[in-house]
XYZ file of C-alpha atoms in Angstrom:
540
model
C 69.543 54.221 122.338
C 70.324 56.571 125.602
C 67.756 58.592 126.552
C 70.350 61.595 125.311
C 70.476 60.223 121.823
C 68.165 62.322 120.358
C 67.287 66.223 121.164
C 64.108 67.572 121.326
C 63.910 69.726 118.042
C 61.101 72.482 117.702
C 59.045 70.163 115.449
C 58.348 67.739 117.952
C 55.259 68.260 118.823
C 54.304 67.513 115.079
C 52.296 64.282 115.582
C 52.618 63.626 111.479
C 53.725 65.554 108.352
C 49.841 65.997 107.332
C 48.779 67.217 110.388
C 45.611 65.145 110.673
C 43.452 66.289 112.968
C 43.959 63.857 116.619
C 40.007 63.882 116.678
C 40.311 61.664 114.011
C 43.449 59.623 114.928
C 41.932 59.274 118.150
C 39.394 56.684 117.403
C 40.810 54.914 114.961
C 44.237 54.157 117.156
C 41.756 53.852 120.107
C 40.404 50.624 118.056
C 43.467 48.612 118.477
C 44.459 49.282 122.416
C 39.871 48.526 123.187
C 40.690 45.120 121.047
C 44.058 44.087 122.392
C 42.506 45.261 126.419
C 39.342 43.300 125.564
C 41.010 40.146 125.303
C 42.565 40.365 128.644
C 38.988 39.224 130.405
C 37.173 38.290 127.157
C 37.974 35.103 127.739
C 37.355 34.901 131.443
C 33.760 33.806 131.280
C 33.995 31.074 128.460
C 36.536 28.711 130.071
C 34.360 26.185 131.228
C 32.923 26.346 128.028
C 36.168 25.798 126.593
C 37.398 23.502 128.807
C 34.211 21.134 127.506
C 34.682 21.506 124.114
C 37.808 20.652 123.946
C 38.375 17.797 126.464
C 40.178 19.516 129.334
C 39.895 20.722 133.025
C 38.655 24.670 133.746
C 42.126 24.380 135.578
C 43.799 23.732 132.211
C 41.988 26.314 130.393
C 43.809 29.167 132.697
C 46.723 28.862 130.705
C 44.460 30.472 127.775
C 44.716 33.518 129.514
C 48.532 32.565 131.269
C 50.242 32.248 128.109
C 48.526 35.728 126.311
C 49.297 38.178 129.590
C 52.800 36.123 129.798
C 53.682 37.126 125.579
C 52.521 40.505 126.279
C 54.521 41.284 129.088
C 57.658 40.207 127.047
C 56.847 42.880 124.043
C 55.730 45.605 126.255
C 59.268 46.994 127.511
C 60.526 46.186 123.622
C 58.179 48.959 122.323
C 60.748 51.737 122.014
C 63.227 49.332 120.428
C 60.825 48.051 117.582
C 59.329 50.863 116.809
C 62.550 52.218 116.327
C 63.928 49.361 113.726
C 60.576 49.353 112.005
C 59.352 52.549 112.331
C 56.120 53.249 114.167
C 53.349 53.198 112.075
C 54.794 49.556 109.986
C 54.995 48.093 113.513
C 51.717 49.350 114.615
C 50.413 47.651 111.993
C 52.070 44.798 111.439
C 50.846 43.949 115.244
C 47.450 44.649 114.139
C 48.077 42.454 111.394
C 49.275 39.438 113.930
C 46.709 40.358 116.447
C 43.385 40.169 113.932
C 45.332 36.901 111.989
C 46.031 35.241 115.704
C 42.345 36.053 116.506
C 40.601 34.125 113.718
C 43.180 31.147 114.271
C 42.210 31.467 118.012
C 38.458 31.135 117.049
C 38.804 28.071 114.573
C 41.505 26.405 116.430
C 40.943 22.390 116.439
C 42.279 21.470 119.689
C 43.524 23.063 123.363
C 47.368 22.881 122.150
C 46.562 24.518 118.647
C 44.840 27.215 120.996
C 47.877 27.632 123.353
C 49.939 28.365 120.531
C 47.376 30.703 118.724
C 47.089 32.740 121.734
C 50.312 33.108 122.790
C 51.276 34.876 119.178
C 48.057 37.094 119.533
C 49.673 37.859 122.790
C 52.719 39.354 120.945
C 51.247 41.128 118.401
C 48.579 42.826 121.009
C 51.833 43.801 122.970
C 52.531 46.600 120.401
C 48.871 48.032 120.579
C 48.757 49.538 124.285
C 52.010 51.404 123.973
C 51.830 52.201 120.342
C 47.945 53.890 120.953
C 49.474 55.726 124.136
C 52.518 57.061 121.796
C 50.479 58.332 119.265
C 47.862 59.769 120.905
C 50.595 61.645 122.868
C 52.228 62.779 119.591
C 48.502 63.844 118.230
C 47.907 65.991 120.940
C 49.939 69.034 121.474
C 51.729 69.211 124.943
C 49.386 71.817 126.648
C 46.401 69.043 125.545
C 48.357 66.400 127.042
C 45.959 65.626 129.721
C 43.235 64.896 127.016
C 45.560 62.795 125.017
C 46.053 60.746 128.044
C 41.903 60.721 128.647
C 41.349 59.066 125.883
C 43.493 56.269 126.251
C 42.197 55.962 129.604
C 38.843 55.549 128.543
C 39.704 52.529 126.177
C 42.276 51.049 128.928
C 39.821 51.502 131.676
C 36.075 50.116 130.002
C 37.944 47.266 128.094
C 38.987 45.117 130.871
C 35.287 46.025 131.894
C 33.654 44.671 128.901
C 35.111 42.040 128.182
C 33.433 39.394 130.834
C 30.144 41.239 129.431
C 30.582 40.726 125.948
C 32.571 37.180 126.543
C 29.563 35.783 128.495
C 26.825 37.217 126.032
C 28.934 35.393 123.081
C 29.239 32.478 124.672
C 25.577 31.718 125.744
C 24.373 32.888 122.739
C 26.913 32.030 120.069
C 29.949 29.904 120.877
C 32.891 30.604 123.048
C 34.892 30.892 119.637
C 33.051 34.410 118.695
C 35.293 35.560 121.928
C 37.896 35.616 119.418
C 36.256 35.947 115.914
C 34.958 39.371 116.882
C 38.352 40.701 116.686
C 38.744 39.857 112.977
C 36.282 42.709 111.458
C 37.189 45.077 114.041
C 40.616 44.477 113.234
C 40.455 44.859 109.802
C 38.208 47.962 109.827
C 41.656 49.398 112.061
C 44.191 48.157 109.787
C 42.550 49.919 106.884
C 42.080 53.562 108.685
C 45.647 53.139 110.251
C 46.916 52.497 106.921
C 45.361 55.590 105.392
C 45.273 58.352 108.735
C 48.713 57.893 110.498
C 51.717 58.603 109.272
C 55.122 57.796 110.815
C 56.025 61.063 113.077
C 58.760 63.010 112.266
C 60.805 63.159 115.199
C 60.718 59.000 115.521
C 64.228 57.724 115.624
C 65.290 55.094 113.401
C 67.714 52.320 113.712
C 70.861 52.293 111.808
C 71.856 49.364 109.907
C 74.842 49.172 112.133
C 72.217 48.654 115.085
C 70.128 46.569 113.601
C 73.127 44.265 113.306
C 74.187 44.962 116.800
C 70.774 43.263 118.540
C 70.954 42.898 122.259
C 70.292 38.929 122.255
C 71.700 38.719 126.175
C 69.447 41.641 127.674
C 66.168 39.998 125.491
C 66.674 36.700 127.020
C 67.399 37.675 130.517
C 64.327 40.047 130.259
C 61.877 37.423 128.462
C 62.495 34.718 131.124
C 62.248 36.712 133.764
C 59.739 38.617 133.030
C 58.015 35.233 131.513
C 58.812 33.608 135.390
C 57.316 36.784 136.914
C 53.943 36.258 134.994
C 53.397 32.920 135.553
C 54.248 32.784 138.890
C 51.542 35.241 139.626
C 49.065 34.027 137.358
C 49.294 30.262 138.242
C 50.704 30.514 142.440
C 46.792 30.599 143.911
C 46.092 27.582 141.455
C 49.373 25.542 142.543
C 49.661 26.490 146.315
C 52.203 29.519 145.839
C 55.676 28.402 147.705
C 54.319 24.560 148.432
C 54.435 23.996 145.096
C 58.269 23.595 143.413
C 57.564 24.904 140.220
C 56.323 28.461 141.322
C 59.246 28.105 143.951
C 61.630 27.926 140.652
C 59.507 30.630 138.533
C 60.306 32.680 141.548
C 63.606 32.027 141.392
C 64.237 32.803 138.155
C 61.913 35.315 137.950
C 64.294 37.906 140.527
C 67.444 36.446 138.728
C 65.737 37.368 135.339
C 64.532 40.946 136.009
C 68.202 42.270 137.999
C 70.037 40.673 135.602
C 68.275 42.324 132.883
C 67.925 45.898 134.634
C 72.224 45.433 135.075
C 72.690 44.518 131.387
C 70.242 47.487 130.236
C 71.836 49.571 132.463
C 75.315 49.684 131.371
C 75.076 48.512 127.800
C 75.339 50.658 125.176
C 72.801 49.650 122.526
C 70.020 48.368 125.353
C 66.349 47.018 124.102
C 64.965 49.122 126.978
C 66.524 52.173 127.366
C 66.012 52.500 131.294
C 67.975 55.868 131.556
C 64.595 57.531 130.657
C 63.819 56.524 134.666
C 66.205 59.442 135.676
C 63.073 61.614 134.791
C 61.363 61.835 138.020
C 58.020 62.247 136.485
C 58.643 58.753 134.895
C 59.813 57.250 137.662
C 57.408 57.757 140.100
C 54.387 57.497 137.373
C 55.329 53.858 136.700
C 55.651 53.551 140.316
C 51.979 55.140 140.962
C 50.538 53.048 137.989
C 52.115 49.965 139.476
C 49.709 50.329 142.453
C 46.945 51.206 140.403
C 47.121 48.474 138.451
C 47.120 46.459 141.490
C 44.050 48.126 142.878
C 42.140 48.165 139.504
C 42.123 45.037 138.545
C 42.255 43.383 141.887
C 38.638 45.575 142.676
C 37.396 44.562 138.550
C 37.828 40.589 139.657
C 36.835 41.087 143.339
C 33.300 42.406 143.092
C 31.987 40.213 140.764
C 33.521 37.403 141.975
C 31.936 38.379 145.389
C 28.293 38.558 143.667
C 28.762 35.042 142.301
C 30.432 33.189 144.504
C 28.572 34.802 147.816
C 25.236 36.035 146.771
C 24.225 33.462 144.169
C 24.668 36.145 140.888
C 24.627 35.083 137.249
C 28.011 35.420 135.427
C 26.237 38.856 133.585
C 24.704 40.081 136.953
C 27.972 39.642 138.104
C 29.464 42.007 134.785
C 26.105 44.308 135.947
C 27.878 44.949 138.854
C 31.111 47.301 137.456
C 29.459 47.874 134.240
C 27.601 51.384 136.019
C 30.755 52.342 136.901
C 32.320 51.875 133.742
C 30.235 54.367 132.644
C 30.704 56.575 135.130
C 34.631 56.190 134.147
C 34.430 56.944 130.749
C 31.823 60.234 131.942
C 34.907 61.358 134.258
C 37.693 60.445 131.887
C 37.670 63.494 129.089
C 36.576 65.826 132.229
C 39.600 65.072 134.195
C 41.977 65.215 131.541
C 40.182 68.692 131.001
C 41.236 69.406 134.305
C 44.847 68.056 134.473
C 46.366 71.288 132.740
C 44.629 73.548 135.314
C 44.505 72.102 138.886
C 47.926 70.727 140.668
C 48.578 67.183 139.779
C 49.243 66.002 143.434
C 45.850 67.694 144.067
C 44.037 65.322 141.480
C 46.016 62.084 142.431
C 44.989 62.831 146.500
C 41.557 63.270 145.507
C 41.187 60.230 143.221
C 42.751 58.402 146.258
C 40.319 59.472 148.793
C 37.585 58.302 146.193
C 38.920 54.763 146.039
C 39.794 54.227 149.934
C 36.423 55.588 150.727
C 34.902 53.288 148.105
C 37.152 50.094 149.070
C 35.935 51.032 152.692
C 32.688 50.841 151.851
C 32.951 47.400 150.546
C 34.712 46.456 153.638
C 31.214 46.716 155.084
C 29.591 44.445 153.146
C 27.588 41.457 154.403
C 25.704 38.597 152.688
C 22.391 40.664 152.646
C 23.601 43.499 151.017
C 21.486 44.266 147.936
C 22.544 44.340 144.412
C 22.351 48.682 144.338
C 24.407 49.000 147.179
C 26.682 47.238 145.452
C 26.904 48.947 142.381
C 27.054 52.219 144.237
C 29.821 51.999 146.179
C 31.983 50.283 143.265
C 30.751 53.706 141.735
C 32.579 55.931 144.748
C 35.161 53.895 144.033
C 35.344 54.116 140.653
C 35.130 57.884 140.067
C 38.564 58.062 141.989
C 40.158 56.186 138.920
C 40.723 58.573 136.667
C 41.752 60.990 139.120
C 44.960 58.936 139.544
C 45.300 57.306 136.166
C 45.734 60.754 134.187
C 47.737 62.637 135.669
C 50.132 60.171 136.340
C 50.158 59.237 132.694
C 50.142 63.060 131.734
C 53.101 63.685 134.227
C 55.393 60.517 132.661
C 55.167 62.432 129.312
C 54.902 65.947 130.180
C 58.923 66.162 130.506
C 60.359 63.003 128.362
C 61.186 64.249 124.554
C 58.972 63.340 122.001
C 61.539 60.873 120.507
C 61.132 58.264 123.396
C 57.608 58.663 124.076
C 57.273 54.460 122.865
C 60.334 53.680 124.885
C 58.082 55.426 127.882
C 54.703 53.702 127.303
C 56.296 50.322 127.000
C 57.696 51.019 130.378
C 55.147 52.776 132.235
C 52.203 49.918 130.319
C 53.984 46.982 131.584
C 54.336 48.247 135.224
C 50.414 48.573 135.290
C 50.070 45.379 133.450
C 52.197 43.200 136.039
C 50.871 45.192 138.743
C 47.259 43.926 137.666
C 48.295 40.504 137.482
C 49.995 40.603 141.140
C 46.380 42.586 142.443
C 44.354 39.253 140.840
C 46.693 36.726 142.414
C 47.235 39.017 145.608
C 43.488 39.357 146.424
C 41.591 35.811 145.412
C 44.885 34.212 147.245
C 44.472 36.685 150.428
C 40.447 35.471 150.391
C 41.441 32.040 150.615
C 43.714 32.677 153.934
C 41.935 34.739 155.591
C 38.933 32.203 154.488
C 40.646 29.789 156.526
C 41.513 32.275 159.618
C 38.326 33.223 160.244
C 36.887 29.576 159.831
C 39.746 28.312 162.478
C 38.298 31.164 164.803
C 34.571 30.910 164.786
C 34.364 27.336 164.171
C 36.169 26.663 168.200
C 32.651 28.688 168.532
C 30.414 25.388 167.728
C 31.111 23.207 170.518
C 28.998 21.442 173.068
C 29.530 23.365 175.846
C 28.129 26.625 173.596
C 24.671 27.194 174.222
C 23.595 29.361 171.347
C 25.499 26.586 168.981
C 23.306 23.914 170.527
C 20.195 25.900 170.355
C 20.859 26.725 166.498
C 21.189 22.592 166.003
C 18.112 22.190 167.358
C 16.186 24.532 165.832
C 18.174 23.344 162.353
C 16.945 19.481 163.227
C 13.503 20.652 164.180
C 13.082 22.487 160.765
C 14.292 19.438 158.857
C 12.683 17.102 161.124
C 9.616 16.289 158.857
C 9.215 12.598 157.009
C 11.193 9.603 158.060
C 14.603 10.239 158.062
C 15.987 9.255 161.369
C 17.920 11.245 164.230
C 20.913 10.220 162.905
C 20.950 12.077 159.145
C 18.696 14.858 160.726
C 21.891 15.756 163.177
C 24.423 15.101 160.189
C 22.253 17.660 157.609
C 21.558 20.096 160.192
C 25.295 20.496 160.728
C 25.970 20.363 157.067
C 23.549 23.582 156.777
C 25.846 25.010 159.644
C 28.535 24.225 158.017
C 27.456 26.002 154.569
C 26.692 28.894 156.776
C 29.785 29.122 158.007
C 30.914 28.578 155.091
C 29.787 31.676 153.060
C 30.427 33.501 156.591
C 34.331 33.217 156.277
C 34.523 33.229 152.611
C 32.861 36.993 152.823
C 34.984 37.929 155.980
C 38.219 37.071 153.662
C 36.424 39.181 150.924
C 36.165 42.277 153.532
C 39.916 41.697 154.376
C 40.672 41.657 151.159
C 39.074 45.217 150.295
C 40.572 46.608 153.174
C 43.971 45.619 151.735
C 43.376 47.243 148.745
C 42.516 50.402 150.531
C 45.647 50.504 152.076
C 47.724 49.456 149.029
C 46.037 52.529 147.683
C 47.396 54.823 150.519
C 50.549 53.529 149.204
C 50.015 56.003 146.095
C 49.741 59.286 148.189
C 53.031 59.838 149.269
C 54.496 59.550 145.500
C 52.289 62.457 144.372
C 54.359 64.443 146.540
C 57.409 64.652 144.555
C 55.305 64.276 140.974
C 56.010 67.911 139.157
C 53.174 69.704 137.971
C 51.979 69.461 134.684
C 49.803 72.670 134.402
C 49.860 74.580 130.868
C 52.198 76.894 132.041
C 55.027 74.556 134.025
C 54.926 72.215 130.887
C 55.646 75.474 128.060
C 58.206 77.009 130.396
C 60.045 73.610 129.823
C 59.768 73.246 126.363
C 60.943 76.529 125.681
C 63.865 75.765 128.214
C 64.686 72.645 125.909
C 64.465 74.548 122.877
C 67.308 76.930 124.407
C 69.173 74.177 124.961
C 68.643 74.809 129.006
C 67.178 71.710 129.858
């Protein structure tokens, strides 16, 4: 499976033998990637829920949503390789099948280990869904459209992690936490049946001969599952367990960087690899999975950040705190189909450096935040910050396909999917655990402030006792509680100076994307047909 193995033939942009129109496929495939997205932060606002009804700590719970991202970032890289034995559409839809079936057992699971299990098989069949949509929308779009091909997976990829705490809180306050996972099942089924009917396997999709099916590549699977496995739940579970104090993430880092080189050696120079990492010689590639590495680091990280900010700082409701990015959401989805629009037309570099400039600007802007800033302001700059999103999340995606055959366009989704997935999960751990330090910094600094010998400290404890110094509790517990209040202040003083920090270092973690749209090659209309052509003459 060498990224050589197959040549482009003049067919391949033929999505399907029935030419269906991709207006059609669009939605329907789109169905699958929202639900299996969805789930990633579904979940997020029912775990003390959870946690209650079935007898364990909110700290337990996290493995609900450990174990799903950890199964999904095993199948992600495999997507090439399966749809290759199966054939596209039958493993499309038999993960579909697993996902919706997983879902329902999720939902009426009797206990927390029943649940464990039930989620970590939905996380394997929603594995397929993200890379599979991506392929076929490619495929359904010609290659001159391949900026709105990419649009519309953006728009489900970018408003489902967005919805989900929305939806997940509204089901559990009204419902039951379990309708977090029974809403999959009709959704599911409804895409099973249209899948089955509107997609057919692609022509140019390369099959496995019996001969390779034979030949599987046990060694480079399990070197890749446990480190990629280690990777996952090091970053998921390090805040939770003290990063490097604690000796289990110390070993899941361990064999997390043992895991991933030994499986990018054995993929390397074996001859029947499950990932066929060759396809990384394409610069375009390359430096896209790069680019949405970072992205996925600054997307999510700014997704958990600003609500968490509104709840944890300003007293917000878990929905007020959804309220917050749900504007922008819309906004996103509003920007999406007129970027891709604009991705065959204006220079690639020239969208990515824009869409940059939006989020550092809007990251910025959040850097200024204090405790009295209102709920608009919020929402607003989120928005600045937002509208840069697509700007780098298209034409990235368009440039990774733009110039990799048609034949290993699952092999390049799986890839280029599972760098923005693990990216996402570092920005989450990266950010709440950068809070917490520089929590701590700033409360070292300002509390050698409150001394004694400080004036304005002494004046505020004064005032503080006067104000509670009404009914007959003595000097004693009126010093005590005034200092307490002090305290609290201080308190939510540091905690939001380690929330500015923490934007700032997402700005500059997005700086780090400028420099690779440098050497990205354009993707207009015209530099994408000249290359096809080129192929076709056997030239390139």
């Amino acid at each position: 499976m060498t990224s050589g193995s197959m040549a482009l033939s003049p067919s391949s942009d033929v999505a399907s033998p029935r030419r269906i129109s991709p207006w059609i496929i669009t939605p329907v495939v789109s169905l699958a990637a929202f639900m299996e997205v969805l789930d990633t932060t579904i979940v997020n606002s029912a775990l003390p829920h959870i946690a209650g009804s079935l007898a364990q700590s909110v700290d337990d719970t996290t493995w609900i949503l450990t174990t799903y991202l950890v199964a999904n970032a095993i199948v992600l890289p495999l997507n090439g390789y399966l749809s290759a034995w199966f054939g596209r559409k039958r493993y499309f839809m038999s993960c579909l099948v697993i996902f919706t079936l997983s879902s329902f057992m999720c939902g009426i699971a009797p206990n927390f280990a029943a649940l464990l299990i039930f989620r970590i098989i939905q996380g394997l069949g929603g594995g397929g869904l993200q890379p599979g949509t991506q392929a076929i929308l490619t495929d359904a779009f010609p290659r001159e459209k391949g900026g709105l091909a990419q649009a519309m997976f953006g728009m489900v990829v970018v408003f489902g992690p967005i919805a989900g705490p929305l939806l997940g809180g509204y089901l559990t306050d009204n419902y039951s936490w379990r309708w977090c996972f029974l809403v999959n099942v009709p959704v599911g089924l409804l895409a099973i049946l249209l899948v089955f009917i509107l997609v057919s396997e692609p022509a140019h999709q390369r099959r496995l001969t019996k001969a390779e099916k034979r030949n599987i590549d046990y060694t480079g699977l399990g070197f890749m599952a446990l480190g990629l496995a280690a990777l996952q739940i090091m970053v998921d579970r390090g805040e939770d367990l003290d990063w490097f104090g604690s000796r289990f993430i110390v070993i899941c880092a361990i064999v997390a960087v043992l895991g991933i080189a030994a499986t990018v050696a054995w993929e390397w120079y074996n001859d029947h690899p499950n990932v066929d990492l060759h396809l990384l010689r394409e610069r375009n590639l390359a430096l896209a999975t790069v680019g949405m590495f970072f992205l996925g680091v600054i997307f999510y990280g700014s997704t958990v950040l600003l609500p968490l900010l509104g709840q944890t700082q300003m007293g917000y409701t878990a929905t007020q705190g959804g309220w917050l990015i749900a504007p922008a959401g819309m906004v996103v989805l509003v920007l999406m189909p007129i970027t891709g629009g604009l991705i065959t037309k204006v220079s690639t570099r020239w969208l990515i450096f824009t869409g940059v400039a939006f989020n550092v600007v809007g990251l910025m802007m959040m850097g200024q935040l204090s405790l009295h800033a209102d709920f608009d302001t919020l929402v607003w700059d989120r928005i600045i910050q937002a509208a840069g999103l697509p700007m780098i999340f298209l034409p990235f995606n368009a440039a990774a396909f733009a110039y990799v055959e048609r034949s290993h366009t699952s092999d390049a989704s799986g890839i280029i999917n599972l760098a923005r997935n693990i990216g996402g999960s570092i920005g989450i751990s990266l950010t709440t655990a950068y809070i917490a330090n520089q929590s701590q910094v700033h409360q070292n600094y300002l509390v050698g402030n409150i001394t004694p010998l400080n004036p304005a400290a002494q004046a505020t404890l004064h005032r503080m006792q006067t104000a509670l110094g009404y009914g007959p509790a003595g000097p004693i517990y009126l010093l005590r509680s005034a200092e307490s209040h002090i305290y609290a202040i201080l308190d939510l003083q540091t905690h939001m100076l380690g929330y500015i920090d923490a934007f700032h270092l997402l700005a500059v973690s997005c700086l780090c994307i400028a420099p690779i749209a440098f050497y990205v090659k354009s993707v207009t209309s015209r530099a994408v047909l000249a290359t096809a052509v080129a192929r076709k003459r056997g030239v390139a």
